[in-house]
XYZ file of C-alpha atoms in Angstrom:
441
model
C 78.455 -3.713 101.513
C 78.959 -7.627 101.365
C 79.974 -9.346 104.154
C 82.567 -12.622 104.520
C 81.385 -15.705 104.811
C 82.750 -17.722 107.349
C 81.464 -21.155 109.073
C 82.453 -21.964 112.865
C 82.684 -24.358 115.159
C 80.154 -23.372 117.791
C 79.922 -27.258 119.288
C 80.266 -26.665 122.769
C 81.023 -23.012 122.419
C 79.744 -20.342 124.945
C 77.193 -18.003 123.220
C 75.317 -15.280 124.913
C 71.749 -13.692 124.024
C 70.883 -10.703 125.534
C 66.950 -10.474 125.338
C 64.332 -12.853 125.976
C 61.280 -12.169 124.003
C 60.317 -13.573 120.719
C 63.258 -11.567 118.788
C 65.937 -13.718 121.058
C 63.788 -16.878 120.935
C 64.478 -16.946 116.607
C 67.968 -16.303 117.023
C 67.846 -19.597 119.577
C 66.155 -21.829 117.341
C 68.923 -20.990 114.610
C 71.930 -21.118 116.901
C 70.809 -24.561 118.458
C 71.269 -26.987 115.669
C 75.050 -26.295 115.434
C 75.404 -27.382 119.380
C 76.757 -24.181 121.423
C 76.157 -23.631 125.005
C 73.797 -20.437 125.367
C 72.998 -18.600 127.688
C 70.494 -16.014 127.743
C 70.143 -12.953 129.945
C 67.064 -10.818 130.633
C 65.245 -9.327 132.981
C 61.858 -11.160 131.534
C 62.123 -14.405 129.709
C 59.430 -15.867 127.251
C 58.232 -19.107 128.796
C 59.128 -20.584 125.327
C 62.769 -19.936 126.386
C 62.605 -21.040 129.580
C 61.511 -24.290 128.432
C 64.091 -24.767 126.175
C 66.326 -28.192 127.654
C 69.606 -26.992 126.104
C 69.994 -23.408 127.190
C 70.532 -21.796 130.362
C 68.582 -18.575 131.223
C 69.534 -15.779 133.729
C 66.780 -13.702 134.685
C 68.177 -9.996 135.670
C 69.605 -7.415 133.334
C 73.085 -7.558 131.470
C 75.987 -6.106 133.156
C 80.039 -5.641 131.389
C 80.521 -8.858 133.891
C 78.904 -11.727 131.569
C 81.747 -11.316 128.883
C 83.795 -12.604 130.876
C 85.012 -15.819 130.309
C 84.897 -14.263 126.829
C 81.948 -15.878 124.502
C 82.190 -17.306 121.373
C 79.694 -14.854 120.102
C 76.797 -12.130 121.486
C 73.348 -11.504 119.946
C 71.665 -8.631 121.223
C 68.023 -8.497 120.952
C 66.579 -6.815 123.245
C 63.682 -4.171 122.714
C 65.760 -1.320 124.507
C 67.992 0.914 122.001
C 70.479 1.357 124.081
C 71.087 -1.750 125.789
C 71.529 -3.172 122.419
C 74.407 -0.688 121.843
C 75.937 -1.138 125.320
C 76.964 -4.745 124.229
C 77.791 -3.665 120.719
C 80.352 -1.069 121.809
C 81.408 -3.557 124.917
C 81.931 -6.335 122.150
C 84.144 -4.291 119.676
C 86.183 -3.153 122.589
C 87.071 -6.878 123.239
C 87.145 -8.399 119.743
C 83.758 -10.504 120.494
C 81.619 -11.005 117.565
C 78.385 -9.117 117.796
C 75.014 -9.373 116.181
C 72.344 -6.743 117.004
C 68.978 -7.551 115.719
C 67.450 -5.169 113.025
C 70.932 -2.866 113.344
C 73.253 -3.664 110.982
C 75.574 -0.190 111.570
C 75.852 -2.124 115.240
C 76.672 -5.550 114.314
C 80.331 -7.311 113.548
C 78.341 -9.686 111.854
C 74.912 -11.115 110.647
C 72.586 -14.115 110.696
C 72.548 -15.447 106.985
C 69.111 -17.021 105.331
C 70.410 -20.288 106.483
C 69.698 -23.857 103.903
C 70.296 -26.747 106.539
C 70.271 -30.677 105.738
C 72.212 -32.742 107.995
C 76.170 -31.701 107.063
C 75.121 -29.185 104.538
C 74.574 -25.775 104.917
C 74.391 -22.808 103.092
C 74.145 -19.095 104.382
C 72.552 -16.160 101.815
C 73.319 -12.536 102.486
C 72.898 -9.341 100.371
C 74.683 -7.311 102.743
C 71.661 -5.865 104.767
C 70.043 -4.747 101.136
C 67.164 -6.619 101.274
C 66.204 -9.795 103.327
C 63.452 -10.444 101.206
C 65.714 -11.711 98.297
C 67.837 -13.540 100.820
C 64.606 -15.824 101.679
C 63.956 -16.093 98.035
C 67.478 -17.548 97.226
C 67.430 -19.683 100.171
C 64.083 -21.023 99.310
C 65.009 -21.970 95.561
C 68.380 -23.394 97.078
C 65.925 -25.561 99.054
C 64.241 -26.364 96.320
C 67.278 -27.431 94.108
C 68.699 -30.031 97.217
C 68.528 -33.849 96.103
C 66.277 -35.856 98.557
C 68.070 -37.943 100.922
C 71.204 -35.564 100.870
C 71.916 -36.533 104.422
C 72.569 -39.770 104.030
C 74.063 -39.043 101.042
C 76.921 -37.255 101.963
C 77.349 -39.692 105.373
C 78.249 -42.111 102.291
C 80.523 -39.785 100.702
C 82.613 -38.686 104.271
C 83.436 -42.021 104.525
C 84.635 -43.062 101.349
C 86.932 -39.274 101.523
C 88.346 -40.622 104.159
C 89.361 -44.318 102.780
C 90.116 -42.588 99.537
C 92.712 -40.790 101.883
C 93.923 -43.571 103.149
C 94.393 -46.180 100.008
C 94.661 -43.747 97.146
C 97.590 -40.872 98.067
C 97.613 -39.059 94.769
C 95.664 -35.893 95.099
C 94.789 -35.760 91.706
C 93.534 -39.269 91.162
C 91.530 -39.601 94.599
C 89.663 -36.312 93.129
C 88.772 -37.625 89.751
C 87.925 -41.214 91.938
C 85.799 -38.750 94.551
C 84.023 -36.722 91.631
C 83.194 -40.366 90.117
C 81.344 -41.042 93.292
C 79.575 -37.943 93.795
C 77.670 -37.466 90.171
C 77.221 -41.395 90.413
C 75.424 -40.658 94.042
C 73.658 -38.261 92.513
C 72.628 -39.556 89.291
C 70.914 -42.378 91.620
C 70.112 -40.594 94.736
C 71.546 -42.652 96.653
C 74.779 -44.199 97.917
C 76.738 -46.707 95.345
C 76.548 -50.095 95.747
C 80.152 -52.097 96.163
C 79.791 -52.835 92.480
C 79.002 -49.249 91.780
C 81.880 -47.906 93.957
C 84.317 -50.783 92.417
C 83.617 -48.900 88.682
C 84.010 -45.593 90.437
C 87.500 -46.750 91.546
C 89.009 -48.465 88.177
C 87.624 -45.305 86.414
C 84.633 -47.178 84.687
C 81.429 -44.976 84.444
C 78.456 -47.196 83.508
C 76.867 -46.416 80.119
C 72.697 -46.585 79.506
C 70.921 -45.278 76.696
C 67.385 -43.540 77.009
C 65.107 -43.491 73.764
C 63.075 -39.784 74.077
C 60.291 -38.745 71.722
C 61.094 -35.420 70.813
C 57.624 -34.630 69.329
C 56.232 -33.452 65.963
C 57.361 -30.105 65.549
C 58.816 -28.006 68.435
C 60.809 -28.740 71.155
C 58.508 -27.566 73.658
C 56.516 -30.737 72.910
C 59.650 -33.261 74.654
C 58.103 -34.289 78.036
C 59.724 -32.815 81.566
C 61.287 -35.991 81.757
C 63.015 -36.437 78.334
C 64.385 -32.549 78.898
C 65.607 -33.539 81.859
C 67.671 -36.726 80.864
C 68.658 -34.141 77.355
C 70.333 -32.004 80.294
C 72.103 -34.934 81.668
C 73.225 -36.873 78.562
C 76.960 -37.380 77.826
C 76.244 -38.685 74.085
C 72.800 -37.064 72.374
C 71.845 -39.441 68.874
C 69.354 -37.170 66.541
C 67.541 -36.762 63.737
C 68.189 -33.586 61.911
C 64.677 -32.862 61.124
C 63.843 -32.304 64.815
C 63.499 -28.666 66.351
C 67.349 -28.576 66.621
C 66.726 -25.613 70.022
C 66.534 -29.197 71.369
C 70.469 -29.137 71.609
C 70.793 -26.402 73.165
C 69.495 -28.065 76.555
C 72.671 -30.795 76.296
C 75.742 -30.062 78.235
C 78.150 -28.696 76.479
C 80.731 -31.126 76.321
C 78.135 -34.121 74.944
C 78.516 -35.261 72.020
C 75.998 -34.303 69.313
C 76.029 -37.353 66.844
C 73.412 -36.647 63.827
C 71.449 -39.279 61.695
C 71.897 -38.739 58.702
C 69.220 -41.232 57.450
C 66.979 -41.504 59.849
C 63.948 -42.938 58.736
C 66.131 -45.628 56.685
C 68.110 -46.875 59.900
C 67.250 -50.143 60.607
C 66.673 -51.079 64.448
C 69.383 -53.535 64.349
C 72.058 -50.779 63.101
C 70.046 -48.378 66.019
C 71.117 -50.282 68.066
C 74.757 -51.420 67.599
C 75.657 -47.650 67.005
C 73.502 -47.032 70.886
C 75.352 -49.800 72.493
C 78.715 -49.226 71.542
C 78.269 -45.631 72.909
C 76.780 -46.904 76.554
C 79.337 -49.450 76.184
C 82.209 -46.962 76.177
C 80.447 -45.517 79.651
C 78.231 -42.691 78.340
C 74.960 -41.756 79.474
C 73.162 -41.718 76.088
C 70.270 -40.252 74.786
C 68.524 -41.031 71.324
C 65.925 -37.817 70.128
C 63.710 -39.912 68.086
C 61.011 -38.344 65.538
C 58.101 -39.768 64.370
C 59.219 -43.551 64.559
C 57.435 -46.755 64.583
C 56.994 -47.683 68.337
C 57.747 -51.405 67.130
C 61.099 -50.049 66.275
C 61.824 -48.240 69.264
C 60.576 -51.359 71.327
C 63.353 -53.753 69.165
C 66.118 -51.632 69.745
C 65.324 -51.937 73.451
C 65.127 -55.476 73.458
C 68.476 -55.605 71.431
C 69.918 -53.021 74.244
C 68.931 -55.085 77.255
C 69.604 -58.487 75.806
C 73.278 -56.991 75.222
C 72.875 -56.172 79.671
C 72.724 -52.318 78.796
C 70.272 -50.268 80.664
C 67.691 -48.883 78.356
C 64.249 -47.211 78.445
C 61.454 -45.162 76.705
C 60.606 -42.048 77.324
C 57.360 -41.704 77.841
C 56.484 -45.413 77.379
C 53.021 -45.118 76.411
C 52.774 -40.820 75.863
C 50.351 -41.095 79.220
C 52.699 -39.275 82.005
C 53.043 -42.100 83.947
C 55.371 -44.114 85.901
C 58.416 -45.772 83.915
C 60.836 -47.526 85.767
C 60.117 -45.585 88.428
C 60.685 -42.180 87.257
C 57.800 -39.641 85.919
C 57.666 -39.258 82.309
C 55.881 -35.970 83.514
C 54.667 -33.444 86.122
C 51.171 -32.947 87.506
C 50.472 -29.390 88.878
C 47.855 -27.983 90.722
C 46.784 -24.604 90.917
C 44.986 -23.341 93.303
C 43.706 -19.464 93.292
C 43.656 -16.960 89.997
C 46.651 -14.964 90.395
C 48.285 -14.314 87.587
C 51.782 -15.465 88.311
C 50.084 -18.963 89.313
C 48.213 -19.239 85.606
C 51.524 -17.867 84.318
C 53.475 -20.774 85.520
C 50.695 -23.136 85.013
C 51.080 -22.063 81.110
C 54.718 -22.624 81.092
C 54.390 -25.902 82.755
C 51.994 -27.055 80.256
C 54.241 -25.905 77.219
C 56.912 -28.478 78.712
C 54.717 -31.645 79.268
C 53.069 -31.058 82.977
C 50.369 -32.357 83.431
C 48.198 -29.609 85.251
C 44.654 -28.923 86.375
C 42.644 -26.373 89.032
C 41.976 -27.271 92.629
C 38.454 -26.649 93.886
C 38.551 -24.242 96.689
C 34.730 -23.468 98.318
C 35.415 -21.532 101.057
C 34.058 -24.588 103.485
C 34.242 -28.024 102.791
C 30.603 -29.035 102.861
C 30.199 -26.345 99.818
C 31.472 -29.572 97.497
C 28.249 -32.263 97.062
C 30.940 -34.846 97.502
C 33.896 -33.501 99.258
C 37.528 -35.499 98.175
C 38.251 -37.672 100.532
C 42.134 -37.209 99.813
C 43.930 -35.037 97.315
C 44.733 -36.690 94.027
C 48.995 -37.381 93.447
C 50.586 -33.379 92.601
C 54.159 -33.229 92.062
C 53.906 -29.255 92.505
C 50.441 -27.130 94.184
C 51.094 -23.176 93.222
C 49.105 -21.095 95.264
C 47.692 -17.662 94.650
C 47.688 -15.778 98.290
C 47.160 -16.830 101.731
C 43.502 -17.208 101.446
C 43.710 -20.344 98.829
C 46.381 -21.523 100.778
C 43.937 -21.849 104.631
C 41.211 -22.999 101.837
C 43.332 -25.729 100.250
C 44.032 -26.700 104.173
C 40.694 -26.413 105.017
C 39.536 -28.833 102.264
C 41.922 -31.409 102.054
C 43.665 -31.188 105.348
C 47.043 -31.731 103.536
C 48.859 -33.634 100.760
C 51.429 -36.077 100.057
C 55.166 -35.804 102.029
C 56.775 -35.538 98.506
C 54.489 -32.544 97.050
C 56.167 -29.165 96.651
C 54.706 -26.022 96.546
C 55.276 -22.652 94.615
C 53.321 -19.331 95.987
C 53.056 -15.848 94.841
C 54.133 -13.136 98.027
C 55.571 -13.646 101.732
C 52.015 -13.828 103.604
C 51.314 -16.872 101.181
C 54.591 -18.286 101.736
C 53.927 -18.091 105.545
C 50.701 -19.289 105.421
C 52.023 -22.467 104.099
C 54.822 -23.011 106.384
C 51.974 -23.492 109.316
C 51.308 -26.613 107.556
C 54.161 -27.706 106.142
C 58.134 -28.420 106.435
C 58.598 -28.924 102.560
C 60.467 -26.358 100.569
C 58.058 -23.625 99.556
C 59.099 -21.576 96.507
C 58.210 -17.626 96.391
C 57.388 -16.719 92.755
C 57.039 -13.292 90.558
C 56.422 -12.629 87.136
C 59.970 -12.107 86.818
C 60.793 -15.300 87.898
C 58.494 -17.499 86.364
C 60.820 -18.466 83.819
C 63.778 -19.530 86.210
C 61.015 -21.577 88.556
C 59.644 -24.000 85.623
C 62.822 -24.795 84.848
C 63.601 -25.215 88.374
C 60.766 -27.837 88.606
C 61.814 -29.408 85.088
C 64.894 -29.912 86.447
C 63.987 -31.589 89.842
C 61.008 -33.334 88.248
C 61.109 -36.951 89.774
């Protein structure tokens, strides 16, 4: 049975947790970021709970009078089934929301798998069918969230208040706010005053990306090139490219084939792209087998007209171009079949991959590396590979993301990093590879 998702304002609201062990602690730590007044009742309370400054602890058995005054919710987290059922029955009689740990039939609400970043909060529930599935989707959602989301939401909240004051027409206000939101996501930051004015005036600043479409196969497109195609509003292309690439563009994007692309002079090409960009469209030219000097001439012509234009990849090496990676560097730790399949899938999309040596002891290497080379993603085959990795390298860059096979590996990784961890299996390889391509920065 699915549960109805409902978000409660718990700030300064009374919440009772019956139980004082490790299970109660997990529930308390989930609730604390939402600002309730938590009261823990149990004959024995773990030191980790008594040390929390934001909770009240009552070291005795639960009694019915504890439900007066009426709390906002109650959590029964003892190891005594009879006590848990007593708490559940009393709460149901008084219509108080109650959660009984590991007993869905005694609950009137359940704790979802939570994804929280600033004001953003998502709860995932499978109706009690599979906690593992809920955790999996939680990790997928965490991996999809943009960086600096809290800052973006705070800025958008301020803009929403201002727009409600200055733009009375709801439909017009919604259109402006959507343009602001899209622009923030694309830029990864709040808008400047000029960018905000552009959104208010219904103007979207266009741009051009000249993307090398490869020779024969869609899989030859670089990771950054594919991301640009996925986000474009106009797609100019040579009909000789692998037309499977067109499926990656948004359905609403204009698709403009070049009838005689080898004979289109740079000046004519630049004029066409200029007109598209000046109409406010994010434009991608999928270029196949052209002369590098011609691409440079087109970019120079567009830049001189004040239009943002870049070539991807700049030199085919997967290095940074205008601050954005045109490829993904991926390391693989361990030999599991799933990890190898993920690595191969990413290589087909233009990622640069390598295997990371994982000796049992750091001194097993003749020259142990002082630090890990730059990696955007690292794949771990199991918990042992994760532990060996941190034993050898100590840590990794803050922006590195992790993919692993199995919950044991995920648990080992979370002991060493707060970064999102994706859990993969053979059925999710394609989805995770696409997510990495989409989120590559």
